[in-house]
Amino acid sequence: MSARHLARIHGTEEDKVNCPFYFKIGACRHADRCSRIHHRPAFSQTILIKHIYRHPIREAELTAAREGRSVDGIAIDEEKAREEFLAFFEDFFEELSKFGRLEALHICDNLGDHMIGHAYAKFSEEEEAADALNVMNGRYYDGRRMEVEFSPVTDFREARCRDFDEDTCRRGGFCNFMHIKPVPMCLIRDMEDEAEEERRREEMDRQERRRREERRSHRRERRDKDRSSRRDRKRSRSRSRSEGN
């Protein structure tokens, strides 16, 4: 089998070695039991924060189960759920933007155990994604320990469910493609502008600190030079007196 053919089928249904769902979505319902290989990248522009968003339907089901009530026909307050989701999105966008420029932040609306609550963040640079992973992995948010890993997903057009985007997906929350929760573009633009302004302020602060440090360094060098000159003059006078005696 030629290398060209292997490259063409990589990550597709024709590929009998590599898992197409993990390649496209960064998640697979079979997890480690999958018969195909999940190639976990060592570096990526995209990080996955696993199961961090508390899906309102799953939370309502867990509450009903604890209280001994049926989980069938669970109803949620849609307006409250929307407000809580947008607050969650803003929290994460603001925090992640500290590491670099975000090209995308997507929160899954899926209910399948392998995808529920997943948050995908794509940065403009791999180094920014690595910084975010190193800092956030193991930290806590809303009582949950964050599990962060690099994701192979960099093109969300292949990962997202087009039927969900058109409100026609028949598989519902258990679809194996991403049901990306919609966020108003005006909110995203506002947060991008705020993050960019914050980065500019931080860069200006860094430059000012650098200038202050350079001035301090220059003053130290000048003081050291003056001390050295005074010592040299003192030695010279001492030698002159010794020679005169």
Coordinates of C-alpha atoms in Angstrom, one line a residue:
M1 CA 0.0 0.0 0.0
S2 CA 1.6 3.3 -1.1
A3 CA 2.4 6.2 1.2
R4 CA 0.2 8.4 -0.9
H5 CA -2.8 6.1 -0.4
L6 CA -2.2 5.9 3.3
A7 CA -2.1 9.7 3.6
R8 CA -5.3 10.0 1.6
I9 CA -7.3 7.7 3.8
H10 CA -5.8 8.8 7.1
G11 CA -8.6 9.6 9.6
T12 CA -11.3 8.5 7.2
E13 CA -13.7 5.5 7.4
E14 CA -11.4 3.7 4.9
D15 CA -8.6 3.9 7.5
K16 CA -8.7 0.6 9.4
V17 CA -5.8 1.6 11.7
N18 CA -6.5 5.1 12.9
C19 CA -9.8 6.2 14.6
P20 CA -11.6 8.7 12.3
F21 CA -13.8 10.0 15.1
Y22 CA -10.8 10.7 17.4
F23 CA -8.9 12.3 14.5
K24 CA -11.9 14.6 13.6
I25 CA -13.4 15.3 17.0
G26 CA -10.7 14.5 19.6
A27 CA -13.2 12.1 21.3
C28 CA -14.4 8.6 20.7
R29 CA -17.4 6.8 22.4
H30 CA -15.3 3.6 22.6
A31 CA -12.5 5.5 24.5
D32 CA -9.5 3.1 25.2
R33 CA -11.6 0.1 24.1
C34 CA -11.6 1.4 20.5
S35 CA -10.2 -1.1 18.0
R36 CA -8.4 1.7 16.2
I37 CA -5.5 3.9 17.3
H38 CA -6.0 7.3 18.9
H39 CA -3.0 9.4 18.0
R40 CA -2.7 11.9 20.9
P41 CA -0.7 14.9 19.6
A42 CA 2.4 16.0 21.5
F43 CA 1.7 19.6 20.4
S44 CA -1.3 21.3 18.9
Q45 CA -2.9 24.8 18.6
T46 CA -6.0 23.3 20.3
I47 CA -6.5 22.1 23.8
L48 CA -9.4 20.1 25.2
I49 CA -10.7 20.8 28.7
K50 CA -12.7 17.6 29.4
H51 CA -16.2 17.6 31.0
I52 CA -15.8 21.1 32.5
Y53 CA -19.1 22.6 31.5
R54 CA -22.0 21.5 33.7
H55 CA -24.7 20.6 31.2
P56 CA -28.1 21.7 32.6
I57 CA -29.9 18.5 31.5
R58 CA -27.3 16.2 33.1
E59 CA -27.3 18.3 36.2
A60 CA -31.1 18.1 36.4
E61 CA -31.0 14.4 35.9
L62 CA -28.4 13.9 38.7
T63 CA -30.5 16.1 41.0
A64 CA -33.7 14.1 40.2
A65 CA -31.8 10.8 40.8
R66 CA -30.5 12.0 44.2
E67 CA -34.0 13.0 45.2
G68 CA -35.5 9.7 44.1
R69 CA -37.5 11.2 41.2
S70 CA -37.8 9.9 37.7
V71 CA -35.3 11.3 35.2
D72 CA -37.8 10.9 32.3
G73 CA -39.1 14.1 30.8
I74 CA -36.7 16.3 32.7
A75 CA -37.5 20.0 32.2
I76 CA -35.0 22.9 32.7
D77 CA -35.3 26.7 32.8
E78 CA -34.0 27.5 29.4
E79 CA -33.4 31.2 30.1
K80 CA -31.5 30.5 33.3
A81 CA -29.5 27.8 31.6
R82 CA -28.6 30.2 28.8
E83 CA -27.5 32.9 31.3
E84 CA -25.3 30.4 33.2
F85 CA -23.8 29.1 30.0
L86 CA -22.9 32.6 28.8
A87 CA -21.3 33.4 32.2
F88 CA -19.3 30.2 31.9
F89 CA -18.2 31.1 28.3
E90 CA -17.1 34.6 29.4
D91 CA -15.1 33.2 32.4
F92 CA -13.2 30.8 30.2
F93 CA -12.7 33.2 27.3
E94 CA -11.2 35.7 29.7
E95 CA -9.0 33.2 31.4
L96 CA -7.8 31.5 28.2
S97 CA -7.1 34.8 26.5
K98 CA -4.4 35.5 29.1
F99 CA -2.2 32.9 27.3
G100 CA -2.6 34.2 23.8
R101 CA -5.0 35.0 21.0
L102 CA -7.9 32.7 20.8
E103 CA -9.1 31.7 17.3
A104 CA -12.0 29.6 18.7
L105 CA -13.6 28.6 21.9
H106 CA -16.3 25.9 21.5
I107 CA -18.4 24.3 24.2
C108 CA -20.2 21.0 23.4
D109 CA -23.9 20.6 23.9
N110 CA -23.6 16.9 23.5
L111 CA -24.9 14.5 26.2
G112 CA -22.8 11.4 25.3
D113 CA -20.4 10.5 28.1
H114 CA -17.4 10.8 25.9
M115 CA -18.2 14.4 24.9
I116 CA -20.5 16.0 27.6
G117 CA -19.2 19.3 28.9
H118 CA -16.1 19.4 26.6
A119 CA -14.5 22.8 25.9
Y120 CA -12.2 23.2 22.9
A121 CA -9.9 26.2 22.7
K122 CA -7.8 26.9 19.6
F123 CA -5.0 29.4 19.9
S124 CA -3.1 31.2 17.1
E125 CA 0.2 29.6 18.2
E126 CA 1.1 26.1 19.6
E127 CA 3.2 27.7 22.3
E128 CA 0.2 29.6 23.6
A129 CA -1.8 26.4 23.8
A130 CA 1.1 24.7 25.6
D131 CA 1.2 27.5 28.2
A132 CA -2.5 27.2 28.8
L133 CA -2.3 23.4 29.2
N134 CA 0.6 23.6 31.6
V135 CA -1.1 26.2 33.8
M136 CA -4.7 25.0 33.7
N137 CA -4.3 21.2 33.9
G138 CA -5.0 20.1 37.4
R139 CA -6.5 23.4 38.5
Y140 CA -10.1 23.6 39.8
Y141 CA -13.1 25.4 38.4
D142 CA -16.5 25.3 40.0
G143 CA -15.4 22.4 42.2
R144 CA -14.1 20.3 39.3
R145 CA -10.5 19.4 38.7
M146 CA -9.6 20.4 35.1
E147 CA -8.3 17.7 32.9
V148 CA -6.6 19.3 29.9
E149 CA -4.9 17.7 26.9
F150 CA -3.8 18.6 23.4
S151 CA -6.5 17.9 20.8
P152 CA -5.9 16.8 17.1
V153 CA -8.9 19.0 16.1
T154 CA -7.8 22.2 14.3
D155 CA -10.6 22.4 11.7
F156 CA -13.9 22.5 13.4
R157 CA -15.8 22.4 10.1
E158 CA -15.1 18.6 10.0
A159 CA -15.9 18.1 13.7
R160 CA -19.2 19.9 14.0
C161 CA -22.6 18.5 13.2
R162 CA -24.0 20.5 10.3
D163 CA -27.5 19.1 11.0
F164 CA -27.4 20.5 14.5
D165 CA -26.3 23.9 13.1
E166 CA -29.4 23.8 10.9
D167 CA -31.6 22.5 13.8
T168 CA -32.3 19.2 12.0
C169 CA -30.1 16.7 13.8
R170 CA -32.2 13.6 14.6
R171 CA -29.6 12.0 16.9
G172 CA -30.1 14.7 19.5
G173 CA -27.6 15.1 22.3
F174 CA -26.1 11.7 21.7
C175 CA -24.8 12.6 18.2
N176 CA -21.1 11.7 17.8
F177 CA -20.3 15.0 16.0
M178 CA -19.9 18.2 17.9
H179 CA -23.1 20.1 18.8
I180 CA -21.4 23.5 19.4
K181 CA -23.4 25.7 21.7
P182 CA -24.1 29.0 19.9
V183 CA -22.7 32.3 21.3
P184 CA -23.7 35.7 20.0
M185 CA -21.0 37.1 17.7
C186 CA -21.3 40.5 19.3
L187 CA -20.3 39.0 22.7
I188 CA -17.3 37.2 21.1
R189 CA -16.2 40.4 19.3
D190 CA -16.5 42.4 22.5
M191 CA -14.4 39.8 24.4
E192 CA -11.8 39.7 21.6
D193 CA -11.5 43.5 21.8
E194 CA -11.2 43.4 25.6
A195 CA -8.6 40.7 25.4
E196 CA -6.6 42.6 22.8
E197 CA -6.7 45.7 24.9
E198 CA -5.5 43.8 27.9
R199 CA -2.6 42.3 25.9
R200 CA -1.6 45.8 24.8
R201 CA -1.7 47.1 28.4
E202 CA 0.4 44.1 29.5
E203 CA 2.9 44.7 26.7
M204 CA 3.1 48.4 27.6
D205 CA 3.6 47.4 31.3
R206 CA 6.4 45.0 30.3
Q207 CA 8.1 47.6 28.2
E208 CA 7.9 50.1 31.0
R209 CA 9.3 47.6 33.5
R210 CA 12.1 46.8 31.0
R211 CA 12.9 50.5 30.7
R212 CA 12.9 51.0 34.5
E213 CA 15.2 48.0 34.9
E214 CA 17.5 49.3 32.1
R215 CA 17.7 52.7 33.9
R216 CA 18.4 51.0 37.2
S217 CA 21.1 48.9 35.6
H218 CA 22.6 51.9 34.0
R219 CA 22.6 53.8 37.3
R220 CA 24.3 50.8 39.0
E221 CA 26.9 50.6 36.3
R222 CA 27.6 54.3 36.6
R223 CA 27.9 54.0 40.4
D224 CA 30.2 51.1 40.1
K225 CA 32.3 53.0 37.6
D226 CA 32.4 56.0 39.8
R227 CA 33.5 53.8 42.8
S228 CA 36.1 52.2 40.7
S229 CA 37.4 55.6 39.6
R230 CA 37.5 56.9 43.2
R231 CA 39.4 53.8 44.2
D232 CA 41.9 54.2 41.4
R233 CA 42.4 57.9 42.3
K234 CA 42.8 57.0 46.0
R235 CA 45.4 54.3 45.1
S236 CA 47.2 56.8 42.8
R237 CA 47.4 59.4 45.6
S238 CA 48.6 56.8 48.0
R239 CA 51.4 55.7 45.6
S240 CA 52.4 59.3 45.1
R241 CA 52.7 60.0 48.8
S242 CA 54.7 56.8 49.3
E243 CA 57.1 57.7 46.5
G244 CA 57.4 61.3 47.9
N245 CA 58.4 59.9 51.3

